[in-house]
Amino acid sequence: MTDITTLFAAFCGVFFTLAVYTFLYKENPWSRLAEYVFIGTATGYDIAYSLDWLRSQWEGTWSTTTSGTAAFILALLVSVLWYFRFSKRFFWLYRIALAVVVGTGIGLALRTIVFAQLIRQVSATAGLTFIGVDPWTAFNNLVTAAIVICVLLYFTFTLKQEAAFWKPINKFARYAMMIGFGSAYGYTVLTRMSMFIGRAQFLLGIPPYAPENKMFFPWVALLLLATLLGYDYYKKVKK
Amino acid sequence: MSGSISIWEKLENIDSRIIYLLIWIVVLTPMISPIGLPVSISPNTEAYYRTIQNLPPGSMVVLSFDFGLGSLGELYPIAVATMHHLFSRPIKFAIIAIWNQGPLVAKMIIDELNPEVTYGKKYGVDWIFLGWAPGGEVAMRALGQDFWKVFPTDYLYKRPVSEYPIMQNLRSANDVQLLISIETGTPGVDEWVRQWGTYNVPMLIACIGVSAPGVTPYVQSGQVKGMLPGLRAGAEYELLIGRKGLAVASADALSTTHMVFLIFVIIGNIGYFAKKRRGVK
């Protein structure tokens, strides 16, 4: 027999999933409740987990002789400065924490960004071969090279693009970019649908999700639908 | 004439709630009664599979859970399939997370797989769960230099990592033969490439579909050996490893929803051009 905790967890999961989706009907108290609960839970988890991680760094014991303790305490002090964001008088202290984080991030990224995110891509494009490969790969490489060159020329604003030969180049570049954006949009649709499908699998209790979800799904859906329609009717009558 | 224009106008301004309802129907129906539409294998999925499959015995792999519960629908099946694949190979691997909800997901999968019973893999010898490393890109850099400093203890038993045999061979990125990141966004592939690219560690990326255009340049430049973009790729991967799971179960629903989207895009365009032809603004 299913224990009460599993049933309660299944009910909560189904209820909050469907409550979020009631937003598709219109903005309503159920969707707002689900939103607030989600934000509260996520924030609570973040805080609790971060504190647990801090504790794990000393394996549960505080010691002044542990190596790196001084650096760790300094990091903790800097992290506290974030909270001065909420003080008008000491706002400037918040800027110190911000500067440390931004400075560290930029320093780390700049060390390798040129090689990892520019030179490797440029050399990969420059290394495209058209001879000695199968016809399909050669065609593919040719299209890639043409797109890269035309799109780069399209964004070369220092040249006056008035001559007649610029027109087909710019047109090709525009179409290539539109195809690129279309492909990105297609992937966006895929992601949204995949997330929805994941929730649908949860609602239907497909393993590894709890089979009890399937039991609650129709009843919670009916309950939410009835209350939404009732809420609408109440608002209409009140007007 | 005016009658046909009003039909197109109606189709163009169709109530979005009707579309939502239709999507609910086309998602739920194939899940309740599957159609079994074919799934073809793409070169990216093949490369992802081959890279793991061709790892020499005893290789060290780092599997990073760089996503939260919000992406469970798309990445959970991929994560399960990847872990099945890793456990089925004679290799060693460490599970880490750069996102703080990553350990939650990893723990769910470990409980589901029960690797000791299913694959006879011993914790601390064949695999280890190190947990969350806060700091994003900073943590990636620190991990590259010294795993022991970032993770003084493991996640499951909170024991010092020095006590585990697997960790004797995992001190820095130089000891790693493959990095797999299952990721949603930032920190993710850009940061891994920046911080671990210098170690020349081969990388595999499993990402949500929306991130695929951002990962593709790294695949083409050879910085990433293979990628699984989204649930559809997850279904292909499940077929390759011979374990049909949640991704294959969702393949029909993915196809039907995309068909509905295509139909609405076509209707919208027909409506637009029909109105344009008649000179209606």
Coordinates of C-alpha atoms in Angstrom, one line a residue:
Chain A
M1 CA 0.0 0.0 0.0
T2 CA 1.2 3.5 -0.9
D3 CA 2.2 5.5 2.2
I4 CA 0.8 8.9 2.9
T5 CA 4.1 10.8 2.2
T6 CA 4.2 9.4 -1.4
L7 CA 0.6 10.3 -2.0
F8 CA 1.1 13.8 -0.6
A9 CA 4.2 14.3 -2.8
A10 CA 2.3 13.0 -5.9
F11 CA -0.6 15.3 -5.1
C12 CA 1.6 18.4 -4.6
G13 CA 3.6 17.6 -7.8
V14 CA 0.4 17.2 -9.9
F15 CA -1.3 20.2 -8.3
F16 CA 1.5 22.7 -8.8
T17 CA 2.3 21.4 -12.3
L18 CA -1.3 22.0 -13.4
A19 CA -1.6 25.2 -11.4
V20 CA 1.3 26.6 -13.4
Y21 CA -0.4 25.6 -16.6
T22 CA -3.6 27.3 -15.7
F23 CA -1.8 30.5 -16.7
L24 CA -2.4 29.4 -20.3
Y25 CA -6.1 30.1 -19.7
K26 CA -5.4 33.4 -18.1
E27 CA -3.6 35.1 -15.1
N28 CA -5.3 33.6 -12.0
P29 CA -4.7 33.0 -8.3
W30 CA -3.7 29.3 -8.8
S31 CA -0.9 30.2 -11.2
R32 CA 0.3 33.0 -8.9
L33 CA 0.3 30.6 -5.9
A34 CA 2.4 28.0 -7.8
E35 CA 4.8 30.7 -8.9
Y36 CA 5.3 32.0 -5.4
V37 CA 5.7 28.5 -3.9
F38 CA 8.3 27.7 -6.6
I39 CA 10.3 30.8 -6.0
G40 CA 10.2 30.3 -2.3
T41 CA 11.2 26.6 -2.5
A42 CA 14.0 27.3 -4.9
T43 CA 15.4 30.2 -2.8
G44 CA 15.1 28.0 0.4
Y45 CA 17.0 25.2 -1.4
D46 CA 19.7 27.5 -2.6
I47 CA 20.3 29.0 0.9
A48 CA 20.2 25.6 2.7
Y49 CA 22.4 23.9 0.1
S50 CA 25.0 26.7 0.1
L51 CA 25.2 26.6 3.9
D52 CA 25.6 22.9 3.8
W53 CA 28.4 23.2 1.3
L54 CA 30.2 25.8 3.6
R55 CA 30.0 23.3 6.5
S56 CA 31.3 20.5 4.3
Q57 CA 34.5 22.5 3.6
W58 CA 35.7 21.8 7.1
E59 CA 34.2 18.4 7.4
G60 CA 32.0 19.8 10.2
T61 CA 34.9 21.1 12.3
W62 CA 36.2 24.7 12.5
S63 CA 40.0 25.1 12.9
T64 CA 42.4 28.0 12.5
T65 CA 45.1 25.6 11.4
T66 CA 43.2 24.2 8.4
S67 CA 45.0 25.3 5.2
G68 CA 43.2 28.0 3.2
T69 CA 41.0 29.1 6.2
A70 CA 42.2 32.7 6.0
A71 CA 41.3 32.9 2.3
F72 CA 38.0 31.3 3.0
I73 CA 37.1 33.8 5.7
L74 CA 38.1 36.6 3.5
A75 CA 35.8 35.2 0.7
L76 CA 33.0 35.0 3.3
L77 CA 33.5 38.6 4.4
V78 CA 33.4 39.7 0.7
S79 CA 30.2 37.7 0.1
V80 CA 28.5 39.4 3.1
L81 CA 29.1 42.8 1.3
W82 CA 26.5 41.8 -1.3
Y83 CA 23.8 42.5 1.2
F84 CA 24.7 46.2 1.3
R85 CA 22.8 46.3 -2.0
F86 CA 19.7 46.9 0.2
S87 CA 21.3 49.9 2.1
K88 CA 21.3 53.4 0.7
R89 CA 24.0 54.5 3.1
F90 CA 26.4 51.6 2.6
F91 CA 25.6 50.8 -1.0
W92 CA 29.3 51.5 -1.9
L93 CA 30.3 48.4 0.0
Y94 CA 28.2 46.3 -2.3
R95 CA 30.3 47.6 -5.2
I96 CA 33.4 46.0 -3.7
A97 CA 31.9 42.5 -3.8
L98 CA 30.6 43.2 -7.3
A99 CA 34.1 44.4 -8.4
V100 CA 35.8 41.3 -7.0
V101 CA 33.3 38.9 -8.8
V102 CA 33.4 40.8 -12.1
G103 CA 37.2 41.2 -11.9
T104 CA 37.8 37.5 -11.2
G105 CA 35.4 36.5 -14.0
I106 CA 36.9 38.8 -16.6
G107 CA 40.4 37.8 -15.5
L108 CA 39.7 34.1 -15.9
A109 CA 37.8 34.4 -19.2
L110 CA 40.3 36.8 -20.8
R111 CA 43.1 34.3 -20.2
T112 CA 41.8 31.9 -22.8
I113 CA 38.8 33.5 -24.6
V114 CA 40.8 34.7 -27.6
F115 CA 42.1 31.2 -28.3
A116 CA 39.1 29.1 -27.3
Q117 CA 36.4 31.3 -28.8
L118 CA 38.0 33.1 -31.7
I119 CA 41.2 31.6 -33.1
R120 CA 40.0 28.0 -33.0
Q121 CA 36.8 29.0 -34.9
V122 CA 38.7 31.1 -37.4
S123 CA 41.2 28.3 -38.0
A124 CA 38.4 25.7 -38.3
T125 CA 36.7 27.9 -40.9
A126 CA 39.9 28.6 -42.8
G127 CA 40.7 24.9 -42.8
L128 CA 37.6 23.9 -44.7
T129 CA 38.5 21.7 -47.6
F130 CA 36.7 21.4 -51.0
I131 CA 39.0 18.9 -52.7
G132 CA 39.7 15.3 -51.6
V133 CA 36.4 15.0 -49.7
D134 CA 33.1 13.5 -50.7
P135 CA 30.9 15.8 -52.9
W136 CA 28.3 16.4 -50.1
T137 CA 31.0 17.5 -47.6
A138 CA 32.6 19.7 -50.3
F139 CA 29.3 21.4 -51.0
N140 CA 28.6 21.8 -47.3
N141 CA 32.0 23.4 -46.7
L142 CA 31.5 25.7 -49.7
V143 CA 28.2 26.9 -48.4
T144 CA 29.7 27.4 -44.9
A145 CA 32.6 29.4 -46.3
A146 CA 30.3 31.5 -48.5
I147 CA 28.0 32.3 -45.5
V148 CA 30.9 33.3 -43.3
I149 CA 32.5 35.6 -45.9
C150 CA 29.2 37.2 -46.9
V151 CA 27.9 37.8 -43.3
L152 CA 31.2 39.3 -42.3
L153 CA 31.1 41.6 -45.3
Y154 CA 27.5 42.5 -44.5
F155 CA 28.6 43.8 -41.1
T156 CA 31.6 45.7 -42.5
F157 CA 30.3 49.2 -41.8
T158 CA 33.5 51.0 -42.7
L159 CA 33.0 50.2 -46.4
K160 CA 30.4 52.1 -48.4
Q161 CA 28.2 49.3 -49.8
E162 CA 26.9 51.3 -52.8
A163 CA 28.4 49.4 -55.8
A164 CA 26.1 46.9 -57.6
F165 CA 28.1 43.8 -56.6
W166 CA 27.2 44.5 -52.9
K167 CA 23.5 43.8 -53.5
P168 CA 23.7 40.0 -54.1
I169 CA 26.2 39.6 -51.3
N170 CA 24.0 41.4 -48.8
K171 CA 20.9 39.6 -50.0
F172 CA 22.7 36.2 -49.6
A173 CA 23.9 37.2 -46.1
R174 CA 20.4 38.3 -45.0
Y175 CA 18.9 35.1 -46.2
A176 CA 21.6 33.0 -44.6
M177 CA 21.1 34.8 -41.3
M178 CA 17.3 34.4 -41.5
I179 CA 17.8 30.6 -42.0
G180 CA 20.1 30.6 -39.0
F181 CA 17.6 32.4 -36.9
G182 CA 14.8 30.1 -38.1
S183 CA 16.9 27.1 -37.2
A184 CA 17.5 28.6 -33.7
Y185 CA 13.8 29.2 -33.4
G186 CA 13.1 25.6 -34.3
Y187 CA 15.3 24.4 -31.6
T188 CA 13.5 26.8 -29.2
V189 CA 10.2 25.1 -30.1
L190 CA 11.9 21.7 -29.5
T191 CA 13.0 22.8 -26.0
R192 CA 9.6 24.2 -25.0
M193 CA 7.8 21.1 -26.2
S194 CA 10.3 18.8 -24.6
M195 CA 9.8 20.5 -21.3
F196 CA 6.1 20.2 -21.6
I197 CA 6.4 16.5 -22.7
G198 CA 8.5 15.9 -19.6
R199 CA 5.7 17.3 -17.4
A200 CA 3.1 15.3 -19.3
Q201 CA 5.1 12.1 -18.6
F202 CA 5.2 13.2 -14.9
L203 CA 1.4 13.7 -14.9
L204 CA 0.8 10.3 -16.5
G205 CA 3.1 8.6 -14.0
I206 CA 5.3 7.1 -16.6
P207 CA 8.3 5.5 -14.8
P208 CA 10.5 6.7 -13.1
Y209 CA 7.7 9.1 -12.0
A210 CA 5.3 7.9 -9.3
P211 CA 2.4 6.0 -10.7
E212 CA 0.1 7.8 -8.2
N213 CA 0.4 10.9 -10.3
K214 CA -1.9 9.4 -12.9
M215 CA -4.5 8.9 -10.2
F216 CA -4.5 12.6 -9.1
F217 CA -4.1 14.1 -12.6
P218 CA -7.8 14.0 -13.8
W219 CA -9.2 15.0 -10.5
V220 CA -6.9 17.9 -9.9
A221 CA -7.4 19.1 -13.5
L222 CA -11.2 19.0 -13.0
L223 CA -10.9 20.8 -9.7
L224 CA -8.7 23.6 -11.2
L225 CA -10.9 23.9 -14.2
A226 CA -14.1 24.2 -12.2
T227 CA -12.6 26.8 -9.8
L228 CA -11.3 28.8 -12.8
L229 CA -14.6 28.9 -14.5
G230 CA -16.3 29.6 -11.1
Y231 CA -13.9 32.4 -10.5
D232 CA -14.6 33.9 -13.9
Y233 CA -18.3 33.6 -13.3
Y234 CA -18.0 35.3 -9.9
K235 CA -16.0 38.2 -11.3
K236 CA -18.6 38.6 -14.1
V237 CA -21.5 38.6 -11.6
K238 CA -19.7 41.0 -9.3
K239 CA -19.3 43.5 -12.2
Chain B
M1 CA -14.6 37.3 -51.8
S2 CA -15.1 39.1 -48.5
G3 CA -16.2 35.8 -47.0
S4 CA -12.9 34.0 -47.8
I5 CA -11.0 37.0 -46.4
S6 CA -12.8 36.7 -43.1
I7 CA -11.9 33.0 -42.9
W8 CA -8.2 33.9 -43.3
E9 CA -8.5 36.7 -40.8
K10 CA -10.1 34.3 -38.3
L11 CA -7.3 31.7 -38.9
E12 CA -4.7 34.4 -38.4
N13 CA -6.3 35.6 -35.1
I14 CA -7.2 32.2 -33.7
D15 CA -7.5 32.2 -29.9
S16 CA -4.2 31.0 -28.5
R17 CA -6.1 28.9 -25.9
I18 CA -7.4 26.7 -28.7
I19 CA -3.8 26.1 -29.8
Y20 CA -2.8 25.2 -26.2
L21 CA -5.6 22.8 -25.9
L22 CA -4.7 21.2 -29.2
I23 CA -1.0 20.8 -28.0
W24 CA -2.2 19.2 -24.8
I25 CA -4.2 16.7 -26.9
V26 CA -1.4 15.9 -29.4
V27 CA 1.1 15.4 -26.5
L28 CA -1.1 13.2 -24.3
T29 CA -2.6 11.1 -27.0
P30 CA 0.6 9.4 -28.4
M31 CA 1.8 8.9 -24.8
I32 CA -1.4 7.0 -23.9
S33 CA -1.4 5.0 -27.2
P34 CA 2.0 5.2 -28.9
I35 CA 2.2 5.4 -32.7
G36 CA 5.9 4.2 -33.1
L37 CA 7.1 6.8 -35.6
P38 CA 10.6 6.0 -36.9
V39 CA 13.6 7.8 -35.3
S40 CA 16.7 8.2 -37.5
I41 CA 20.2 8.6 -36.0
S42 CA 22.1 11.8 -36.6
P43 CA 25.9 12.1 -37.0
N44 CA 26.1 14.2 -33.8
T45 CA 24.5 11.4 -31.7
E46 CA 26.6 8.8 -33.5
A47 CA 29.8 10.8 -32.5
Y48 CA 28.6 11.2 -28.9
Y49 CA 28.0 7.4 -28.7
R50 CA 31.2 6.4 -30.4
T51 CA 33.4 8.7 -28.2
I52 CA 32.2 6.9 -25.1
Q53 CA 32.2 3.5 -26.7
N54 CA 35.8 3.8 -28.0
L55 CA 37.3 4.9 -24.6
P56 CA 40.1 2.5 -23.6
P57 CA 39.5 0.4 -20.5
G58 CA 40.4 2.2 -17.3
S59 CA 39.8 5.7 -18.8
M60 CA 38.8 8.4 -16.4
V61 CA 35.6 10.4 -17.3
V62 CA 34.2 13.4 -15.5
L63 CA 30.4 13.7 -15.9
S64 CA 29.1 17.2 -14.9
F65 CA 25.5 17.9 -14.2
D66 CA 25.2 21.5 -15.2
F67 CA 21.4 21.9 -15.1
G68 CA 18.6 22.3 -12.7
L69 CA 15.1 20.8 -12.2
G70 CA 13.7 23.2 -14.8
S71 CA 15.3 21.3 -17.6
L72 CA 14.4 17.8 -16.3
G73 CA 12.0 17.1 -19.1
E74 CA 14.6 17.5 -21.8
L75 CA 17.8 16.4 -20.1
Y76 CA 16.8 13.8 -17.6
P77 CA 16.4 11.0 -20.2
I78 CA 19.8 12.0 -21.7
A79 CA 21.5 11.9 -18.3
V80 CA 20.0 8.5 -17.5
A81 CA 21.1 7.1 -20.9
T82 CA 24.6 8.6 -20.5
M83 CA 25.0 7.0 -17.0
H84 CA 23.7 3.7 -18.3
H85 CA 26.3 3.8 -21.1
L86 CA 29.1 4.9 -18.7
F87 CA 28.3 2.1 -16.2
S88 CA 28.2 -0.5 -19.0
R89 CA 31.8 0.3 -20.0
P90 CA 35.0 -0.8 -18.3
I91 CA 35.9 2.8 -17.3
K92 CA 36.0 4.9 -14.2
F93 CA 34.1 8.1 -13.7
A94 CA 33.4 11.0 -11.3
I95 CA 30.1 12.8 -11.1
I96 CA 30.2 16.5 -10.3
A97 CA 27.8 19.4 -10.7
I98 CA 28.5 23.1 -11.5
W99 CA 24.8 23.9 -10.9
N100 CA 23.6 23.5 -7.4
Q101 CA 20.5 21.5 -8.3
G102 CA 22.7 19.1 -10.3
P103 CA 23.3 16.8 -7.3
L104 CA 19.6 16.4 -6.8
V105 CA 19.1 15.1 -10.3
A106 CA 22.2 12.9 -10.2
K107 CA 21.0 11.3 -6.9
M108 CA 17.7 10.6 -8.5
I109 CA 19.4 8.7 -11.4
I110 CA 21.8 6.9 -9.1
D111 CA 18.8 5.7 -7.0
E112 CA 17.0 4.6 -10.2
L113 CA 20.0 2.8 -11.7
N114 CA 21.4 1.1 -8.5
P115 CA 24.8 0.6 -10.2
E116 CA 26.2 -1.8 -7.6
V117 CA 23.4 -4.3 -8.3
T118 CA 22.7 -3.6 -12.0
Y119 CA 26.3 -3.3 -13.2
G120 CA 28.4 -4.6 -10.4
K121 CA 30.2 -1.2 -10.1
K122 CA 31.7 -0.4 -6.8
Y123 CA 31.4 3.1 -5.3
G124 CA 34.7 4.7 -4.7
V125 CA 36.5 2.3 -6.9
D126 CA 34.7 2.4 -10.3
W127 CA 32.8 5.7 -9.8
I128 CA 32.4 8.5 -7.3
F129 CA 29.8 11.2 -6.6
L130 CA 31.7 14.4 -5.7
G131 CA 28.7 16.8 -5.5
W132 CA 28.5 20.5 -6.2
A133 CA 31.3 22.9 -6.9
P134 CA 30.1 26.5 -6.4
G135 CA 31.6 29.4 -8.4
G136 CA 30.8 28.5 -12.0
E137 CA 33.8 29.2 -14.2
V138 CA 36.0 29.8 -11.2
A139 CA 35.2 26.3 -10.0
M140 CA 35.9 24.8 -13.4
R141 CA 39.4 26.4 -13.4
A142 CA 40.0 25.2 -9.8
L143 CA 38.9 21.7 -10.8
G144 CA 41.3 21.7 -13.7
Q145 CA 44.1 22.3 -11.2
D146 CA 43.1 20.2 -8.2
F147 CA 40.0 18.1 -7.7
W148 CA 41.0 17.3 -4.1
K149 CA 40.9 21.0 -3.1
V150 CA 37.5 21.6 -4.6
F151 CA 36.0 18.5 -3.2
P152 CA 37.6 17.6 0.1
T153 CA 34.8 15.1 0.7
D154 CA 32.5 13.1 -1.5
Y155 CA 28.7 13.8 -1.7
L156 CA 27.2 10.5 -0.8
Y157 CA 29.1 9.6 2.4
K158 CA 30.9 12.9 3.3
R159 CA 34.2 11.0 3.7
P160 CA 37.5 12.6 2.7
V161 CA 38.2 11.9 -1.0
S162 CA 41.7 10.7 -0.2
E163 CA 40.1 7.5 1.3
Y164 CA 38.7 6.4 -2.1
P165 CA 40.9 4.4 -4.5
I166 CA 39.4 6.1 -7.6
M167 CA 40.6 9.5 -6.4
Q168 CA 44.2 8.4 -6.3
N169 CA 44.1 8.7 -10.1
L170 CA 42.1 11.9 -10.2
R171 CA 44.0 14.9 -9.1
S172 CA 43.7 17.4 -12.1
A173 CA 42.3 17.8 -15.6
N174 CA 45.5 16.1 -16.9
D175 CA 44.2 12.8 -15.4
V176 CA 40.9 13.0 -17.3
Q177 CA 40.3 11.3 -20.7
L178 CA 36.8 12.7 -21.3
L179 CA 34.6 15.4 -19.9
I180 CA 30.8 15.2 -20.4
S181 CA 28.7 18.1 -19.5
I182 CA 24.9 17.8 -19.5
E183 CA 24.0 21.5 -19.5
T184 CA 21.3 24.2 -19.8
G185 CA 23.2 27.4 -20.3
T186 CA 25.7 29.5 -18.2
P187 CA 27.9 28.2 -16.7
G188 CA 28.2 25.5 -19.4
V189 CA 30.0 24.8 -22.7
D190 CA 31.6 28.3 -23.2
E191 CA 33.1 28.1 -19.7
W192 CA 34.3 24.5 -20.0
V193 CA 35.9 25.2 -23.4
R194 CA 37.6 28.3 -22.0
Q195 CA 38.9 26.6 -18.8
W196 CA 39.5 23.0 -19.9
G197 CA 40.4 23.7 -23.6
T198 CA 44.0 24.3 -22.5
Y199 CA 44.2 20.7 -21.1
N200 CA 43.1 19.2 -24.4
V201 CA 40.5 17.1 -22.7
P202 CA 38.0 15.7 -25.2
M203 CA 34.5 17.0 -24.4
L204 CA 31.0 15.8 -25.1
I205 CA 28.0 18.1 -24.6
A206 CA 24.4 17.2 -24.0
C207 CA 22.3 20.4 -24.1
I208 CA 18.7 21.6 -24.3
G209 CA 17.7 22.2 -27.9
V210 CA 17.7 26.0 -27.6
S211 CA 21.5 25.9 -26.8
A212 CA 22.3 23.8 -29.9
P213 CA 23.2 26.7 -32.2
G214 CA 25.7 28.0 -29.6
V215 CA 27.4 24.6 -29.2
T216 CA 27.6 23.7 -32.9
P217 CA 30.6 26.0 -33.7
Y218 CA 32.6 24.1 -31.0
V219 CA 31.7 20.8 -32.7
Q220 CA 32.7 22.1 -36.1
S221 CA 36.1 23.3 -34.7
G222 CA 36.7 20.0 -33.0
Q223 CA 36.7 21.4 -29.5
V224 CA 33.6 19.3 -28.7
K225 CA 33.7 15.8 -30.0
G226 CA 29.9 15.3 -30.1
M227 CA 26.7 16.8 -28.9
L228 CA 23.2 15.7 -28.0
P229 CA 20.9 18.6 -28.7
G230 CA 17.6 18.0 -26.9
L231 CA 15.1 15.3 -26.4
R232 CA 15.0 14.1 -30.0
A233 CA 18.8 13.4 -29.9
G234 CA 18.2 11.7 -26.5
A235 CA 15.8 9.3 -28.2
E236 CA 18.4 8.5 -30.9
Y237 CA 21.0 7.9 -28.2
E238 CA 18.7 5.6 -26.2
L239 CA 18.2 3.5 -29.4
L240 CA 22.0 3.4 -29.9
I241 CA 22.7 2.1 -26.4
G242 CA 19.8 -0.3 -26.7
R243 CA 17.8 1.0 -23.8
K244 CA 14.5 2.6 -24.7
G245 CA 13.5 5.1 -22.0
L246 CA 11.7 8.4 -21.5
A247 CA 13.2 10.0 -24.6
V248 CA 12.0 7.2 -27.0
A249 CA 8.6 7.3 -25.2
S250 CA 8.4 11.0 -26.1
A251 CA 9.5 10.7 -29.7
D252 CA 5.9 10.3 -31.0
A253 CA 4.7 13.3 -29.0
L254 CA 7.6 15.4 -30.2
S255 CA 6.8 14.6 -33.8
T256 CA 3.1 15.2 -33.5
T257 CA 3.5 18.6 -31.7
H258 CA 6.0 19.7 -34.4
M259 CA 3.5 18.7 -37.1
V260 CA 0.9 20.9 -35.3
F261 CA 3.3 23.8 -35.2
L262 CA 4.1 23.3 -38.9
I263 CA 0.4 23.3 -39.8
F264 CA -0.2 26.5 -37.8
V265 CA 2.8 28.2 -39.4
I266 CA 1.6 27.2 -42.9
I267 CA -2.0 28.4 -42.1
G268 CA -0.6 31.7 -40.8
N269 CA 1.5 32.2 -43.9
I270 CA -1.3 31.2 -46.3
G271 CA -3.6 33.7 -44.5
Y272 CA -0.9 36.4 -44.7
F273 CA -0.2 36.0 -48.4
A274 CA -3.9 35.6 -49.2
K275 CA -4.7 38.9 -47.5
K276 CA -1.7 40.5 -49.2
R277 CA -2.9 39.3 -52.6
R278 CA -6.3 40.9 -52.0
G279 CA -4.7 44.1 -50.9
V280 CA -6.0 43.8 -47.3
K281 CA -3.6 45.4 -44.7

